[in-house]
Amino acid sequence: MKKINYISLIAGLFIATSCEDYLDQVPQGLLTQEVVFDNSKTIQRWIANCYSYIPITHVSIGYPYSGSPVQQGGWNGISDELDFTSNFGSSYWVDAIQKGNWTSSSPTTVYCDYWTYFYAGIRQIHLFLNNVHTTNDFDEEDVNNAKLEVRFLRAYYYAYLLQVYGAVPLVLDEISFNSDMNVFRTPYDEIVDWLDTELKELAESLPLRADDKVWRYGQPTKGSALAVRARMLLYAARPLFNGNSDLKDVKNADGTALFNPVYSVDKWRRAADAVKDLLDLNVYDLHKEYNNDGSLDPYMSLINTFIDADNKEIIFARTDGAGNFNWDSFCTPPCADYTDANALGFLSITQDAIDAFFTKNGLDISEDPNYSEVGFSTADLYATNTKWEDVSDYPGLLALKGTYNMYINREPRFYVDVMFNGQMCPQSSVKVDFQSWGASWYHNMTGYTPRKMVDPTFSSFKSTLYRPVVLYRLAEFYLAYAEALNEYDPGNANILKYINLVRERAGIPGLQALDQTAMRKAILRERQVELFCESLRYFDIIQWKNGTSLLNKEFHSMNISTTTSTTTTTGFYARKTYETRVFKEHFSLWPIPFDEINTNKNLVQNPGW
């Protein structure tokens, strides 16, 4: 395949969020659609804009950036993982969804309009497919390669629409502004079948890997296509879309049922086979780093999975690093540098998520007899199996003397993913004290903020540490394979094999054989911890139909106060209810925007809206 140079354009993707915007920037009469496709540079810019619709959901906060979902994110906040400072209030859409204050006619400041957004991107892709042609500097091979890429992006966007709305109109060509606009929703399983076929076909033609010589890092590969396919088929096999009688009456006006209410175990086999196709490429591996004695270093392995752009675990990523500054800013507590107004620390981890992390023995906190929530540690806690020097001159330091015992002897993922009270800031060697800035406008709500994917040297006075925004990585698919096998072939030896590969890299003991029900619970728990803050937890909850039990309830924190205190008192270390959230079963499928329903009389709304 020939070298295509437009990936370097992705750094400027947010200058224009659509190709129409791009055309609008050019003086009238100087550039037309026809002229765009007669020049390789403008063709490449069009392609780069097609990439710009890829959301960076897990490094954002659900805040409406210029009306574009690209950096709005929010999936972590409407799951049971995160929350944001209450002082943002209704200015970010996560707050409305958490409280159940949203309808199909709510403005985009209340919930994110992925429907309009992705269909705009799909339209740009269709314009490209119908108009691109060879030029003096863009030959037939270039054209064919570019078509593969935008077809991948179209499949990516349809897979995303599918997980948010369920059945959507499957539009595969340009739509004219006449009766063609009145499209029907396509049955869910038909879209799944089309995506399955399309992504398999793309995988056959895309390169095995990017080498930055012929095919650049960030462009889709065989693995990218197979990963999108595998996740999509796993989601299609779960109870929300597999045998869900709640959706049996959702039909088009002509009587076409949009969801099949009959359960099929074969959907799980299909998902398992799709994951196996990805694994059999033998291109990817869990990122592992080792100590000088050859032993595994779980801490550096976990950290650099997201920091090291060249590691073999990454299957597909946004290479522009968009949103990383915001993520670093919102997660880094003020104690890192009191003079840095961008060290805010207001992204807050719920106590419910904290409790999900295992102990160092790989056990639930309720099952480990050595776990305690009474008192404080009497000595500094160090890890001896790591090169991690989080704080200068303190190699391997995990927790200082006097740390609340809840945070002692937890698993490595806890220490690399969570900033807890009393921990030492890597930038300043100052102890984290969430209570001491409780009254500031950006106050943390729970007493915890994420460390995962955060630049440990973050400061707005220096350049942001480059790292890709990881969208698909191998660990997810090890756990997906275990999940699918457990549903159609419980007891299969590969179930334990793949979940334990993830646990081994995390530095905790493997699981033993379990019955199907217990194993299902264990796999979902492992996903909760391993994939923490990667915008997957929400879909794990709602697709297993656990929304009303896990999201419709009181959420807990440490006893953080909004009143500034000079130091944290022992009263801080007590669980309290800080918020009550609302989740109704019909929230599992988002509403089609009211304007779309009003414009297209052939669209039927999702149930409950």
mmCIF file of N, CA and C in Angstrom, residues 205-268:
data_model
loop_
_atom_site.group_PDB
_atom_site.id
_atom_site.type_symbol
_atom_site.label_atom_id
_atom_site.label_comp_id
_atom_site.label_asym_id
_atom_site.label_seq_id
_atom_site.Cartn_x
_atom_site.Cartn_y
_atom_site.Cartn_z
ATOM 1 N N SER A 205 -8.870 -6.512 3.555
ATOM 2 C CA SER A 205 -8.146 -5.594 2.676
ATOM 3 C C SER A 205 -7.210 -4.642 3.408
ATOM 4 N N LEU A 206 -7.491 -4.360 4.671
ATOM 5 C CA LEU A 206 -6.646 -3.446 5.432
ATOM 6 C C LEU A 206 -5.327 -4.119 5.794
ATOM 7 N N PRO A 207 -4.268 -3.341 6.025
ATOM 8 C CA PRO A 207 -2.968 -3.927 6.374
ATOM 9 C C PRO A 207 -2.983 -4.535 7.767
ATOM 10 N N LEU A 208 -2.051 -5.451 7.997
ATOM 11 C CA LEU A 208 -1.976 -6.111 9.295
ATOM 12 C C LEU A 208 -1.527 -5.150 10.385
ATOM 13 N N ARG A 209 -0.645 -4.253 10.045
ATOM 14 C CA ARG A 209 -0.134 -3.304 11.046
ATOM 15 C C ARG A 209 0.284 -2.006 10.375
ATOM 16 N N ALA A 210 0.342 -0.960 11.162
ATOM 17 C CA ALA A 210 0.876 0.318 10.695
ATOM 18 C C ALA A 210 2.375 0.317 10.938
ATOM 19 N N ASP A 211 3.127 0.798 9.955
ATOM 20 C CA ASP A 211 4.582 0.838 10.121
ATOM 21 C C ASP A 211 5.167 2.234 9.965
ATOM 22 N N ASP A 212 4.286 3.222 9.784
ATOM 23 C CA ASP A 212 4.703 4.621 9.627
ATOM 24 C C ASP A 212 5.544 4.853 8.374
ATOM 25 N N LYS A 213 5.608 3.856 7.515
ATOM 26 C CA LYS A 213 6.291 4.020 6.235
ATOM 27 C C LYS A 213 5.276 3.928 5.101
ATOM 28 N N VAL A 214 4.449 2.899 5.173
ATOM 29 C CA VAL A 214 3.419 2.709 4.155
ATOM 30 C C VAL A 214 2.048 3.069 4.714
ATOM 31 N N TRP A 215 1.793 2.647 5.932
ATOM 32 C CA TRP A 215 0.485 2.860 6.564
ATOM 33 C C TRP A 215 0.739 3.447 7.929
ATOM 34 N N ARG A 216 0.230 4.629 8.184
ATOM 35 C CA ARG A 216 0.637 5.373 9.377
ATOM 36 C C ARG A 216 -0.126 4.957 10.631
ATOM 37 N N TYR A 217 0.555 5.119 11.753
ATOM 38 C CA TYR A 217 -0.047 4.853 13.053
ATOM 39 C C TYR A 217 -1.289 5.726 13.222
ATOM 40 N N GLY A 218 -2.397 5.131 13.565
ATOM 41 C CA GLY A 218 -3.646 5.859 13.709
ATOM 42 C C GLY A 218 -4.627 5.556 12.606
ATOM 43 N N GLN A 219 -4.140 5.021 11.472
ATOM 44 C CA GLN A 219 -5.047 4.571 10.432
ATOM 45 C C GLN A 219 -5.535 3.165 10.780
ATOM 46 N N PRO A 220 -6.736 2.785 10.362
ATOM 47 C CA PRO A 220 -7.271 1.470 10.731
ATOM 48 C C PRO A 220 -6.491 0.331 10.087
ATOM 49 N N THR A 221 -6.396 -0.758 10.807
ATOM 50 C CA THR A 221 -5.727 -1.970 10.349
ATOM 51 C C THR A 221 -6.718 -3.132 10.396
ATOM 52 N N LYS A 222 -6.242 -4.318 10.052
ATOM 53 C CA LYS A 222 -7.089 -5.512 10.186
ATOM 54 C C LYS A 222 -7.611 -5.629 11.612
ATOM 55 N N GLY A 223 -6.708 -5.421 12.559
ATOM 56 C CA GLY A 223 -7.104 -5.540 13.960
ATOM 57 C C GLY A 223 -8.147 -4.519 14.366
ATOM 58 N N SER A 224 -8.036 -3.301 13.851
ATOM 59 C CA SER A 224 -9.027 -2.265 14.172
ATOM 60 C C SER A 224 -10.416 -2.710 13.730
ATOM 61 N N ALA A 225 -10.520 -3.194 12.489
ATOM 62 C CA ALA A 225 -11.814 -3.630 11.965
ATOM 63 C C ALA A 225 -12.357 -4.812 12.756
ATOM 64 N N LEU A 226 -11.489 -5.777 13.077
ATOM 65 C CA LEU A 226 -11.946 -6.956 13.826
ATOM 66 C C LEU A 226 -12.298 -6.601 15.261
ATOM 67 N N ALA A 227 -11.655 -5.591 15.834
ATOM 68 C CA ALA A 227 -11.984 -5.172 17.202
ATOM 69 C C ALA A 227 -13.347 -4.504 17.258
ATOM 70 N N VAL A 228 -13.630 -3.605 16.306
ATOM 71 C CA VAL A 228 -14.948 -2.978 16.260
ATOM 72 C C VAL A 228 -16.021 -4.038 16.077
ATOM 73 N N ARG A 229 -15.756 -5.001 15.201
ATOM 74 C CA ARG A 229 -16.701 -6.098 14.954
ATOM 75 C C ARG A 229 -16.913 -6.936 16.212
ATOM 76 N N ALA A 230 -15.841 -7.275 16.909
ATOM 77 C CA ALA A 230 -15.954 -8.137 18.084
ATOM 78 C C ALA A 230 -16.724 -7.460 19.209
ATOM 79 N N ARG A 231 -16.428 -6.183 19.466
ATOM 80 C CA ARG A 231 -17.166 -5.478 20.520
ATOM 81 C C ARG A 231 -18.642 -5.373 20.151
ATOM 82 N N MET A 232 -18.914 -5.051 18.898
ATOM 83 C CA MET A 232 -20.293 -4.902 18.439
ATOM 84 C C MET A 232 -21.072 -6.207 18.599
ATOM 85 N N LEU A 233 -20.461 -7.331 18.241
ATOM 86 C CA LEU A 233 -21.152 -8.621 18.354
ATOM 87 C C LEU A 233 -21.313 -9.045 19.817
ATOM 88 N N LEU A 234 -20.349 -8.703 20.663
ATOM 89 C CA LEU A 234 -20.508 -8.983 22.094
ATOM 90 C C LEU A 234 -21.700 -8.214 22.644
ATOM 91 N N TYR A 235 -21.798 -6.932 22.307
ATOM 92 C CA TYR A 235 -22.920 -6.121 22.775
ATOM 93 C C TYR A 235 -24.241 -6.680 22.258
ATOM 94 N N ALA A 236 -24.250 -7.194 21.031
ATOM 95 C CA ALA A 236 -25.482 -7.738 20.449
ATOM 96 C C ALA A 236 -25.917 -9.024 21.123
ATOM 97 N N ALA A 237 -24.987 -9.716 21.764
ATOM 98 C CA ALA A 237 -25.311 -10.983 22.418
ATOM 99 C C ALA A 237 -25.834 -10.807 23.837
ATOM 100 N N ARG A 238 -25.619 -9.638 24.416
ATOM 101 C CA ARG A 238 -26.006 -9.417 25.807
ATOM 102 C C ARG A 238 -27.523 -9.258 25.944
ATOM 103 N N PRO A 239 -28.037 -9.383 27.180
ATOM 104 C CA PRO A 239 -29.491 -9.445 27.384
ATOM 105 C C PRO A 239 -30.288 -8.247 26.887
ATOM 106 N N LEU A 240 -29.701 -7.059 26.806
ATOM 107 C CA LEU A 240 -30.468 -5.908 26.336
ATOM 108 C C LEU A 240 -30.973 -6.139 24.918
ATOM 109 N N PHE A 241 -30.170 -6.796 24.088
ATOM 110 C CA PHE A 241 -30.517 -6.992 22.686
ATOM 111 C C PHE A 241 -30.739 -8.457 22.317
ATOM 112 N N ASN A 242 -30.622 -9.351 23.265
ATOM 113 C CA ASN A 242 -30.733 -10.776 22.979
ATOM 114 C C ASN A 242 -31.822 -11.374 23.856
ATOM 115 N N GLY A 243 -33.028 -11.478 23.285
ATOM 116 C CA GLY A 243 -34.148 -12.059 24.023
ATOM 117 C C GLY A 243 -34.800 -11.102 24.986
ATOM 118 N N ASN A 244 -34.775 -9.811 24.701
ATOM 119 C CA ASN A 244 -35.357 -8.806 25.589
ATOM 120 C C ASN A 244 -36.813 -8.558 25.201
ATOM 121 N N SER A 245 -37.732 -9.113 25.973
ATOM 122 C CA SER A 245 -39.156 -8.973 25.663
ATOM 123 C C SER A 245 -39.656 -7.541 25.851
ATOM 124 N N ASP A 246 -38.897 -6.711 26.584
ATOM 125 C CA ASP A 246 -39.297 -5.316 26.773
ATOM 126 C C ASP A 246 -39.335 -4.552 25.448
ATOM 127 N N LEU A 247 -38.625 -5.055 24.443
ATOM 128 C CA LEU A 247 -38.518 -4.338 23.166
ATOM 129 C C LEU A 247 -39.352 -4.985 22.058
ATOM 130 N N LYS A 248 -40.152 -5.976 22.401
ATOM 131 C CA LYS A 248 -40.868 -6.734 21.371
ATOM 132 C C LYS A 248 -41.892 -5.903 20.607
ATOM 133 N N ASP A 249 -42.405 -4.845 21.204
ATOM 134 C CA ASP A 249 -43.450 -4.039 20.549
ATOM 135 C C ASP A 249 -42.902 -2.812 19.828
ATOM 136 N N VAL A 250 -41.577 -2.678 19.764
ATOM 137 C CA VAL A 250 -40.986 -1.556 19.035
ATOM 138 C C VAL A 250 -40.974 -1.927 17.558
ATOM 139 N N LYS A 251 -41.853 -1.285 16.800
ATOM 140 C CA LYS A 251 -42.025 -1.640 15.388
ATOM 141 C C LYS A 251 -42.160 -0.387 14.539
ATOM 142 N N ASN A 252 -41.731 -0.505 13.287
ATOM 143 C CA ASN A 252 -41.991 0.562 12.322
ATOM 144 C C ASN A 252 -43.483 0.624 12.015
ATOM 145 N N ALA A 253 -43.887 1.695 11.373
ATOM 146 C CA ALA A 253 -45.310 1.873 11.056
ATOM 147 C C ALA A 253 -45.844 0.763 10.169
ATOM 148 N N ASP A 254 -44.955 0.136 9.382
ATOM 149 C CA ASP A 254 -45.408 -0.958 8.509
ATOM 150 C C ASP A 254 -45.439 -2.301 9.227
ATOM 151 N N GLY A 255 -45.193 -2.283 10.538
ATOM 152 C CA GLY A 255 -45.262 -3.509 11.331
ATOM 153 C C GLY A 255 -43.943 -4.251 11.482
ATOM 154 N N THR A 256 -42.886 -3.750 10.877
ATOM 155 C CA THR A 256 -41.579 -4.410 10.977
ATOM 156 C C THR A 256 -41.033 -4.294 12.396
ATOM 157 N N ALA A 257 -40.788 -5.447 13.032
ATOM 158 C CA ALA A 257 -40.228 -5.449 14.382
ATOM 159 C C ALA A 257 -38.762 -5.031 14.332
ATOM 160 N N LEU A 258 -38.360 -4.159 15.241
ATOM 161 C CA LEU A 258 -36.993 -3.643 15.229
ATOM 162 C C LEU A 258 -36.048 -4.425 16.121
ATOM 163 N N PHE A 259 -36.595 -5.222 17.035
ATOM 164 C CA PHE A 259 -35.769 -6.026 17.931
ATOM 165 C C PHE A 259 -36.354 -7.427 18.026
ATOM 166 N N ASN A 260 -35.502 -8.428 17.958
ATOM 167 C CA ASN A 260 -35.932 -9.820 18.060
ATOM 168 C C ASN A 260 -36.030 -10.199 19.535
ATOM 169 N N PRO A 261 -37.216 -10.535 20.036
ATOM 170 C CA PRO A 261 -37.364 -10.838 21.465
ATOM 171 C C PRO A 261 -36.968 -12.265 21.836
ATOM 172 N N VAL A 262 -36.542 -13.062 20.859
ATOM 173 C CA VAL A 262 -36.204 -14.472 21.112
ATOM 174 C C VAL A 262 -34.712 -14.592 21.429
ATOM 175 N N TYR A 263 -34.410 -15.215 22.553
ATOM 176 C CA TYR A 263 -33.014 -15.411 22.955
ATOM 177 C C TYR A 263 -32.320 -16.417 22.046
ATOM 178 N N SER A 264 -31.074 -16.146 21.705
ATOM 179 C CA SER A 264 -30.279 -17.059 20.899
ATOM 180 C C SER A 264 -28.889 -17.206 21.501
ATOM 181 N N VAL A 265 -28.549 -18.397 21.964
ATOM 182 C CA VAL A 265 -27.212 -18.633 22.494
ATOM 183 C C VAL A 265 -26.175 -18.540 21.387
ATOM 184 N N ASP A 266 -26.626 -18.713 20.147
ATOM 185 C CA ASP A 266 -25.696 -18.647 19.027
ATOM 186 C C ASP A 266 -25.083 -17.260 18.886
ATOM 187 N N LYS A 267 -25.746 -16.224 19.402
ATOM 188 C CA LYS A 267 -25.152 -14.886 19.343
ATOM 189 C C LYS A 267 -23.877 -14.825 20.181
ATOM 190 N N TRP A 268 -23.839 -15.581 21.254
ATOM 191 C CA TRP A 268 -22.634 -15.643 22.076
ATOM 192 C C TRP A 268 -21.517 -16.390 21.344
#
